[in-house]
Amino acid sequence: MQMNDVLEQSIEKLWQEELLFLKTLGSYESTLGNERNIQYFIEEYLKGMDLKTDSFDVEPSRISNYKNYGKPEWGYNNRPVMAGTFKADEGSSGRSLILQSHIDVVDAGPRSHWDTDPYTPAIRNGKMYGRGILDMKGGLAANIFALKAIEKAGIKLNGDIQIQTVIEEEVTGNGALALLDAGYVADGALIPEPTQHRILTSQVGVIYMRVTVTGAGAHVEKADQAQNAIMKAYKMIESLEKYRRYINDQKKHAAFKEHPHPLNVNVGKIIGGDWVSNVPVECTFEARVGFYPGTEPSDVQKEVQEWLIKHCESDEWLKDHLPEIEFFGFNAQGFEMNKNSDLYKSLSDSHYLVDDEEVKDLPFTATTDVRVFDEFDIPVTCYGPFGGNMHAPNEFIDLNSLKQTTRTIAYFIIDWCNRSK
Ligand SMILES: [Zn+2]
C-alpha cells in the first residue's frame, strides 16, 4: 500500500477518538486564570503518546524585554505553558517543527444567548458547538491527531516535533513568548488557528488601552450642575469612532488593499456609575486598536492618545479634566510572511493534496501568536479549519473541515520533517 493510503486509513481509524478528545478539551472552561487543569490533561495525554513533556509557569521578569511582551495585570501562578517533544532517531537530519495552539478561550458571555451549554460540546449536523471549539481547540486536536496518525501508521519522521500549548494568546502572547524564551524553538512552526483552509500571510498589530474619565458627582436633582462621567466617556468613545474612520481612510497597506475595512477599533468593556439616581463620578472603558504591519505599537499609542486629548479641547469640562489613558495587555507587532519560503511551499502542497485546489492567502485583521515566532526568526504561519461564531455565542467547528485539517497537517509534518536542514 502507498504511504498516503496508510496515513489516510490511520486518520480515519482515529477519527472517533479525535472527536472525543475535542469534546473533552471543550469541557474545560479555560478562560484567563483557569488554564491549569486542561494543561495537565493534555500533558498526561502526550505522555501516553511517549512524548517527553515539560510544563512551567510564565515568569514575566524573564520575558519583559521582548518587543511583543504584553504588560499583564494579573499573576501567573498555576497557569502553565506546556511542550511535549517527539524525538527523531539519533543522527536524523530532518527539520524540526513546532505545532502550537493556545488553550485559553474568551468568556462565553450570557448563557441565554447559547442554544447549548458552552462547556458541554454538542454535535449537530456535522458541527461541534462550544466555547473555544473553533478558536482553537479544534486545531489543537488536529495537531495531536496528525502526529498520532503518523506514529500509528509507522511512518518514520526525520525531524523532532513539539506539540506546544500556551496561555494568553487572547490577551498578551506571553505564553508563546515564555516557551520560545525557554529554548523550545525549532526550524519552523504552525499554529492551526481557524483560517478556513487559508495560509495566514499577514496580520495587523494590536494594542489595548483603558480610558478613565472623571466627572463631578451629585444627587440627580442637581444633575444639570454636575458632570456626568458616563456622558463624558461617551464623548471619548465618539472620538475613538472618528479615529477608526480616519485610520481606515488612509492609504491601505499593500497586504490589505483588497480588504474593505482592515483596521478595527473596538470598545469592548465599560464600567461606570453605581446608582440610578446618582450622577456618576467615574467611568472607565477599554478599547482594542488595530494597525498595519511595519508600524510600532508605541507610535500608535502616542497617536491615539494625542487624538483623544485633542478632542477634549472642545468640551468645557474635559479640557480641564483630561482623561487618564493607560495601555495594557497586547503590545503586538504586525506580521508579514515570506511567501517564497519553504514553509509556505510545504504547507500549500499539503493543502493541495487534501483540498484539490490552490491554497488562498489570508491577510488577517486580528492578531495571533505568529508574531512571537517572528521575533525569534522562526518561519511560521497559521492554517486551520472552517467554522463560525468565533468569540460569539454558538461557536462551532465544521467537523469535515477538522478532518481535512488533520490530514493536511499530517502531510505537512511528513514533508517538512523529511526535508534536510
Ligand atoms: Zn485563536
Coordinates of C-alpha atoms and ligand atoms in Angstrom, one line a residue:
M1 CA 0.0 0.0 0.0
Q2 CA 1.1 3.6 -0.7
M3 CA 2.3 5.7 2.3
N4 CA -0.6 8.2 1.7
D5 CA -3.2 5.4 1.9
V6 CA -1.7 4.0 5.1
L7 CA -1.8 7.5 6.6
E8 CA -5.4 8.2 5.5
Q9 CA -6.5 4.9 7.0
S10 CA -4.8 5.8 10.2
I11 CA -6.5 9.2 10.5
E12 CA -9.9 7.5 9.7
K13 CA -9.4 4.9 12.4
L14 CA -8.6 7.5 15.0
W15 CA -11.4 9.9 14.0
Q16 CA -13.9 8.9 16.7
E17 CA -11.1 9.2 19.3
E18 CA -10.2 12.7 17.9
L19 CA -13.9 13.8 18.3
L20 CA -14.0 12.5 21.8
F21 CA -10.7 14.3 22.6
L22 CA -12.0 17.6 21.2
K23 CA -15.2 17.2 23.3
T24 CA -13.1 16.7 26.4
L25 CA -11.0 19.8 25.6
G26 CA -14.2 21.8 25.1
S27 CA -15.5 20.7 28.5
Y28 CA -12.7 22.8 30.3
E29 CA -13.7 26.4 30.9
S30 CA -10.1 27.5 30.2
T31 CA -10.6 31.3 30.5
L32 CA -7.8 33.5 31.8
G33 CA -6.7 32.2 35.2
N34 CA -8.3 28.8 34.7
E35 CA -5.8 27.1 32.4
R36 CA -4.1 24.6 34.7
N37 CA -6.5 21.6 34.5
I38 CA -6.7 21.5 30.7
Q39 CA -2.9 21.8 30.5
Y40 CA -2.4 18.9 32.9
F41 CA -4.9 16.8 30.9
I42 CA -3.1 17.5 27.6
E43 CA 0.3 16.8 29.2
E44 CA -0.9 13.5 30.5
Y45 CA -2.3 12.6 27.1
L46 CA 1.0 13.4 25.4
K47 CA 2.9 11.3 28.0
G48 CA 0.6 8.5 26.9
M49 CA 2.0 9.0 23.4
D50 CA 5.5 8.7 24.7
L51 CA 6.3 12.4 24.2
K52 CA 8.8 14.0 26.7
T53 CA 6.8 16.8 28.3
D54 CA 7.7 19.9 30.3
S55 CA 5.4 22.5 31.8
F56 CA 6.1 25.6 33.8
D57 CA 4.6 28.9 34.8
V58 CA 5.4 32.1 32.9
E59 CA 7.9 34.4 34.6
P60 CA 7.3 37.9 33.4
S61 CA 10.7 39.2 34.5
R62 CA 12.4 36.7 32.1
I63 CA 10.5 37.9 29.1
S64 CA 9.7 41.6 29.7
N65 CA 12.5 42.8 27.3
Y66 CA 10.9 41.2 24.2
K67 CA 9.2 43.5 21.7
N68 CA 6.0 41.5 21.8
Y69 CA 5.8 41.3 25.6
G70 CA 2.4 42.4 26.9
K71 CA 2.1 44.0 30.3
P72 CA -0.1 41.8 32.4
E73 CA -2.3 43.0 35.3
W74 CA -2.6 39.5 36.9
G75 CA -0.3 36.8 38.3
Y76 CA 1.0 33.6 36.6
N77 CA 0.8 31.1 39.4
N78 CA -0.6 27.7 38.4
R79 CA -1.2 28.8 34.8
P80 CA 1.4 26.7 33.0
V81 CA 2.6 26.6 29.4
M82 CA 3.5 23.1 28.1
A83 CA 5.7 21.5 25.5
G84 CA 5.7 17.8 24.5
T85 CA 8.6 16.6 22.3
F86 CA 8.8 13.7 19.9
K87 CA 12.5 13.0 19.2
A88 CA 13.6 11.7 15.8
D89 CA 16.1 8.9 15.8
E90 CA 19.7 9.8 16.7
G91 CA 21.5 11.2 13.7
S92 CA 18.4 12.1 11.8
S93 CA 18.9 15.3 9.7
G94 CA 15.4 16.5 9.0
R95 CA 13.9 19.8 10.0
S96 CA 12.3 20.2 13.4
L97 CA 8.7 21.6 13.8
I98 CA 6.6 23.2 16.4
L99 CA 2.8 22.6 16.3
Q100 CA 1.4 25.2 18.7
S101 CA -2.1 26.1 19.9
H102 CA -3.5 28.3 22.6
I103 CA -5.8 26.7 25.1
D104 CA -7.2 30.0 26.5
V105 CA -10.7 30.9 25.5
V106 CA -12.6 34.1 25.7
D107 CA -15.5 34.3 28.1
A108 CA -18.7 32.7 26.9
G109 CA -20.9 35.7 27.8
P110 CA -24.5 35.5 28.8
R111 CA -25.6 31.8 28.7
S112 CA -29.1 32.8 27.5
H113 CA -27.6 33.6 24.1
W114 CA -26.3 30.0 23.6
D115 CA -28.5 27.1 22.3
T116 CA -26.5 24.6 24.2
D117 CA -24.1 24.9 27.2
P118 CA -20.9 26.5 26.0
Y119 CA -18.8 23.9 28.0
T120 CA -20.8 20.8 27.1
P121 CA -19.8 20.4 23.5
A122 CA -22.6 19.1 21.3
I123 CA -22.5 17.6 17.8
R124 CA -25.4 18.6 15.4
N125 CA -25.4 18.3 11.6
G126 CA -21.7 17.8 11.2
K127 CA -20.8 20.6 13.5
M128 CA -19.5 20.7 17.1
Y129 CA -20.6 23.6 19.3
G130 CA -18.9 25.1 22.3
R131 CA -16.7 28.0 23.5
G132 CA -13.2 27.6 22.1
I133 CA -14.1 24.6 19.9
L134 CA -13.1 26.6 16.8
D135 CA -10.7 29.0 18.5
M136 CA -8.7 26.9 18.8
K137 CA -9.2 23.6 20.5
G138 CA -10.1 22.0 17.1
G139 CA -6.7 23.0 15.8
L140 CA -5.1 21.5 18.9
A141 CA -6.9 18.2 18.3
A142 CA -5.7 18.3 14.7
N143 CA -2.1 18.8 15.8
I144 CA -2.1 15.9 18.2
F145 CA -4.1 13.5 16.0
A146 CA -2.0 14.3 12.9
L147 CA 1.1 13.2 14.8
K148 CA -0.6 10.3 16.4
A149 CA -1.9 9.0 13.0
I150 CA 1.7 9.2 11.6
E151 CA 3.1 7.2 14.5
K152 CA 0.3 4.6 14.3
A153 CA 0.9 4.3 10.6
G154 CA 4.5 3.5 11.3
I155 CA 5.8 6.4 9.1
K156 CA 9.3 7.5 10.1
L157 CA 10.0 11.2 10.8
N158 CA 13.5 12.6 10.4
G159 CA 12.9 15.7 12.5
D160 CA 11.8 16.5 16.0
I161 CA 8.2 17.6 16.6
Q162 CA 7.0 19.7 19.5
I163 CA 3.3 19.9 20.5
Q164 CA 3.1 23.2 22.4
T165 CA 0.0 24.5 24.3
V166 CA 0.1 28.1 25.5
I167 CA -1.9 30.5 27.6
E168 CA -2.8 34.2 26.9
E169 CA -3.0 34.2 23.1
E170 CA -6.1 36.2 23.6
V171 CA -4.6 38.9 25.7
T172 CA -0.7 39.3 25.7
G173 CA 1.0 36.5 23.8
N174 CA 3.2 36.0 26.9
G175 CA 2.6 32.2 26.9
A176 CA 4.1 31.6 23.5
L177 CA 6.9 34.0 24.4
A178 CA 7.8 32.1 27.6
L179 CA 8.1 28.7 25.7
L180 CA 10.3 30.1 23.0
D181 CA 12.4 32.0 25.5
A182 CA 12.9 28.8 27.5
G183 CA 14.6 27.2 24.4
Y184 CA 11.6 25.4 22.9
V185 CA 12.4 26.6 19.4
A186 CA 12.5 24.8 16.0
D187 CA 13.2 25.2 12.3
G188 CA 9.5 26.0 11.6
A189 CA 6.2 26.4 13.3
L190 CA 2.5 26.0 12.5
I191 CA -0.5 27.3 14.6
P192 CA -3.8 25.9 13.3
E193 CA -6.0 28.9 14.1
P194 CA -9.3 28.6 12.2
T195 CA -8.2 30.3 9.0
Q196 CA -10.7 28.3 6.8
H197 CA -8.0 26.4 5.0
R198 CA -6.1 29.6 4.1
I199 CA -2.5 30.4 4.9
L200 CA -2.1 33.5 7.1
T201 CA 0.3 35.7 5.1
S202 CA 0.0 38.9 7.1
Q203 CA -1.7 40.2 10.2
V204 CA -2.3 43.6 11.9
G205 CA -0.8 44.7 15.1
V206 CA -2.9 45.3 18.2
I207 CA -2.8 47.4 21.3
Y208 CA -5.2 47.5 24.3
M209 CA -6.0 50.8 26.1
R210 CA -8.0 51.9 29.1
V211 CA -9.5 55.3 29.4
T212 CA -10.8 56.7 32.8
V213 CA -13.0 59.8 32.7
T214 CA -13.7 61.7 35.9
G215 CA -16.8 63.8 36.4
A216 CA -18.3 65.7 39.3
G217 CA -21.0 63.7 41.1
A218 CA -24.3 64.9 42.6
H219 CA -27.7 63.9 43.6
V220 CA -29.9 63.7 40.5
E221 CA -31.9 66.8 41.4
K222 CA -28.8 68.9 40.7
A223 CA -27.7 66.8 37.7
D224 CA -27.8 69.8 35.5
Q225 CA -24.9 71.3 37.5
A226 CA -22.9 68.1 37.8
Q227 CA -20.6 66.5 35.3
N228 CA -21.8 63.0 34.3
A229 CA -18.7 60.8 33.8
I230 CA -20.7 58.3 31.7
M231 CA -21.8 61.0 29.3
K232 CA -18.2 62.4 29.1
A233 CA -16.9 58.9 28.4
Y234 CA -19.4 58.7 25.7
K235 CA -17.8 61.7 24.1
M236 CA -14.4 60.0 24.2
I237 CA -15.9 56.9 22.6
E238 CA -17.4 59.0 19.8
S239 CA -13.9 60.5 19.3
L240 CA -12.4 56.9 19.0
E241 CA -15.1 56.1 16.4
K242 CA -13.8 59.1 14.4
Y243 CA -10.3 57.8 14.8
R244 CA -11.4 54.4 13.4
R245 CA -12.8 56.1 10.3
Y246 CA -9.7 58.3 10.0
I247 CA -7.2 55.4 10.0
N248 CA -9.3 53.4 7.5
D249 CA -9.4 56.4 5.2
Q250 CA -5.6 56.5 5.0
K251 CA -3.7 54.7 2.2
K252 CA -4.0 50.9 2.8
H253 CA -1.1 48.6 3.5
A254 CA -0.4 46.5 0.3
A255 CA -1.3 43.2 2.0
F256 CA -4.7 44.6 3.0
K257 CA -5.6 46.6 -0.2
E258 CA -8.5 44.4 -1.1
H259 CA -9.9 44.5 2.4
P260 CA -12.9 47.0 2.8
H261 CA -12.1 47.8 6.4
P262 CA -8.8 46.4 7.7
L263 CA -8.4 48.3 10.9
N264 CA -10.8 47.7 13.7
V265 CA -11.2 49.8 16.9
N266 CA -13.4 48.1 19.4
V267 CA -14.7 49.4 22.7
G268 CA -15.0 46.1 24.5
K269 CA -15.8 47.0 28.1
I270 CA -17.3 49.9 30.0
I271 CA -17.7 50.4 33.8
G272 CA -19.4 53.4 35.3
G273 CA -21.8 54.6 37.9
D274 CA -23.2 52.8 41.0
W275 CA -26.8 54.0 41.4
V276 CA -29.5 55.1 39.0
S277 CA -30.2 58.4 40.9
N278 CA -26.5 59.4 41.4
V279 CA -24.6 61.3 38.8
P280 CA -21.6 59.0 38.2
V281 CA -18.2 60.4 39.1
E282 CA -16.1 58.0 37.2
C283 CA -16.4 55.9 34.0
T284 CA -13.8 53.6 32.5
F285 CA -13.8 51.9 29.2
E286 CA -11.3 49.6 27.4
A287 CA -10.6 49.5 23.7
R288 CA -8.6 47.5 21.2
V289 CA -6.9 49.3 18.3
G290 CA -5.6 47.6 15.2
F291 CA -2.8 48.9 12.9
Y292 CA -0.7 47.8 9.9
P293 CA 2.4 45.7 10.0
G294 CA 5.5 47.8 10.0
T295 CA 4.1 50.3 12.5
E296 CA 5.5 50.4 16.0
P297 CA 2.9 49.8 18.7
S298 CA 4.4 52.7 20.7
D299 CA 3.7 55.1 17.8
V300 CA 0.1 54.0 17.7
Q301 CA -0.3 54.5 21.4
K302 CA 1.1 58.0 21.0
E303 CA -1.2 58.8 18.1
V304 CA -4.4 57.6 19.7
Q305 CA -3.6 59.3 23.0
E306 CA -3.0 62.6 21.2
W307 CA -6.2 62.2 19.2
L308 CA -8.3 61.7 22.3
I309 CA -6.7 64.6 24.2
K310 CA -7.1 66.9 21.2
H311 CA -10.8 66.1 21.2
C312 CA -11.1 67.1 24.8
E313 CA -10.4 70.7 23.8
S314 CA -14.0 71.3 22.6
D315 CA -15.5 70.2 25.9
E316 CA -15.6 72.8 28.8
W317 CA -15.2 70.1 31.5
L318 CA -12.9 67.6 29.7
K319 CA -10.4 70.2 28.6
D320 CA -9.6 70.9 32.3
H321 CA -10.1 67.3 33.5
L322 CA -8.2 65.2 30.9
P323 CA -9.0 61.5 31.0
E324 CA -6.4 59.1 32.3
I325 CA -5.2 56.9 29.4
E326 CA -3.3 53.6 30.1
F327 CA -2.0 50.8 27.9
F328 CA -2.1 47.2 29.0
G329 CA -2.2 43.7 27.6
F330 CA -1.4 43.5 23.9
N331 CA 1.6 45.3 22.6
A332 CA 1.5 43.3 19.4
Q333 CA 3.6 43.9 16.3
G334 CA 2.0 43.2 12.9
F335 CA 3.3 40.3 10.8
E336 CA 4.2 39.5 7.2
M337 CA 5.1 36.1 5.9
N338 CA 7.7 35.4 3.3
K339 CA 5.7 33.6 0.6
N340 CA 8.9 32.3 -1.1
S341 CA 9.7 30.3 2.0
D342 CA 9.9 26.5 2.2
L343 CA 7.2 26.7 4.9
Y344 CA 4.7 28.3 2.5
K345 CA 5.6 25.8 -0.2
S346 CA 5.4 22.8 2.0
L347 CA 2.1 23.8 3.5
S348 CA 0.5 24.8 0.3
D349 CA 1.5 21.5 -1.3
S350 CA -0.1 19.6 1.6
H351 CA -3.3 21.7 1.3
Y352 CA -3.4 20.9 -2.4
L353 CA -3.2 17.1 -1.7
V354 CA -6.2 17.2 0.5
D355 CA -8.4 20.0 -0.8
D356 CA -7.5 19.6 -4.5
E357 CA -7.3 23.3 -5.2
E358 CA -4.7 26.1 -4.8
V359 CA -4.5 27.5 -1.3
K360 CA -5.6 31.1 -0.7
D361 CA -3.8 33.7 1.3
L362 CA -5.3 35.3 4.4
P363 CA -4.4 38.9 5.4
F364 CA -5.8 38.8 8.9
T365 CA -7.4 41.8 10.7
A366 CA -6.7 40.4 14.2
T367 CA -3.6 39.1 15.9
T368 CA -2.2 35.6 16.7
D369 CA 0.9 34.3 18.3
V370 CA 2.8 34.1 15.0
R371 CA 4.4 37.5 15.7
V372 CA 6.2 36.0 18.7
F373 CA 7.9 33.3 16.4
D374 CA 8.8 36.1 14.0
E375 CA 10.7 37.8 16.8
F376 CA 12.7 34.6 17.2
D377 CA 13.3 34.4 13.4
I378 CA 11.3 31.1 13.2
P379 CA 9.4 30.7 9.9
V380 CA 5.7 30.4 11.0
T381 CA 2.1 30.7 9.8
C382 CA -1.5 29.8 10.7
Y383 CA -3.6 27.3 8.8
G384 CA -6.7 25.7 10.2
P385 CA -10.4 24.7 10.0
F386 CA -13.7 26.2 9.0
G387 CA -16.4 27.1 11.5
G388 CA -18.3 30.1 12.8
N389 CA -19.2 32.4 15.6
M390 CA -15.7 32.8 16.9
H391 CA -15.8 34.9 20.2
A392 CA -19.6 34.8 20.0
P393 CA -22.5 32.6 21.2
N394 CA -22.9 29.2 19.5
E395 CA -19.3 29.0 18.3
F396 CA -18.8 25.9 16.2
I397 CA -16.4 23.9 14.1
D398 CA -17.2 22.2 10.8
L399 CA -16.2 18.6 11.5
N400 CA -15.5 17.6 7.9
S401 CA -13.1 20.6 7.8
L402 CA -11.5 19.4 11.0
K403 CA -10.7 16.0 9.4
Q404 CA -9.3 17.7 6.3
T405 CA -7.1 20.0 8.5
T406 CA -5.9 16.9 10.4
R407 CA -4.9 15.3 7.1
T408 CA -3.2 18.5 5.8
I409 CA -1.2 18.9 9.0
A410 CA -0.2 15.2 8.8
Y411 CA 1.1 15.6 5.2
F412 CA 2.8 18.8 6.2
I413 CA 4.6 17.2 9.1
I414 CA 5.9 14.4 6.9
D415 CA 7.0 16.7 4.2
W416 CA 8.7 19.3 6.4
C417 CA 10.5 16.9 8.7
N418 CA 11.8 14.9 5.8
R419 CA 13.4 17.9 4.2
S420 CA 17.1 18.4 5.2
K421 CA 18.0 21.5 7.1
Ligands
ZN1 ZN -7.2 31.9 18.5

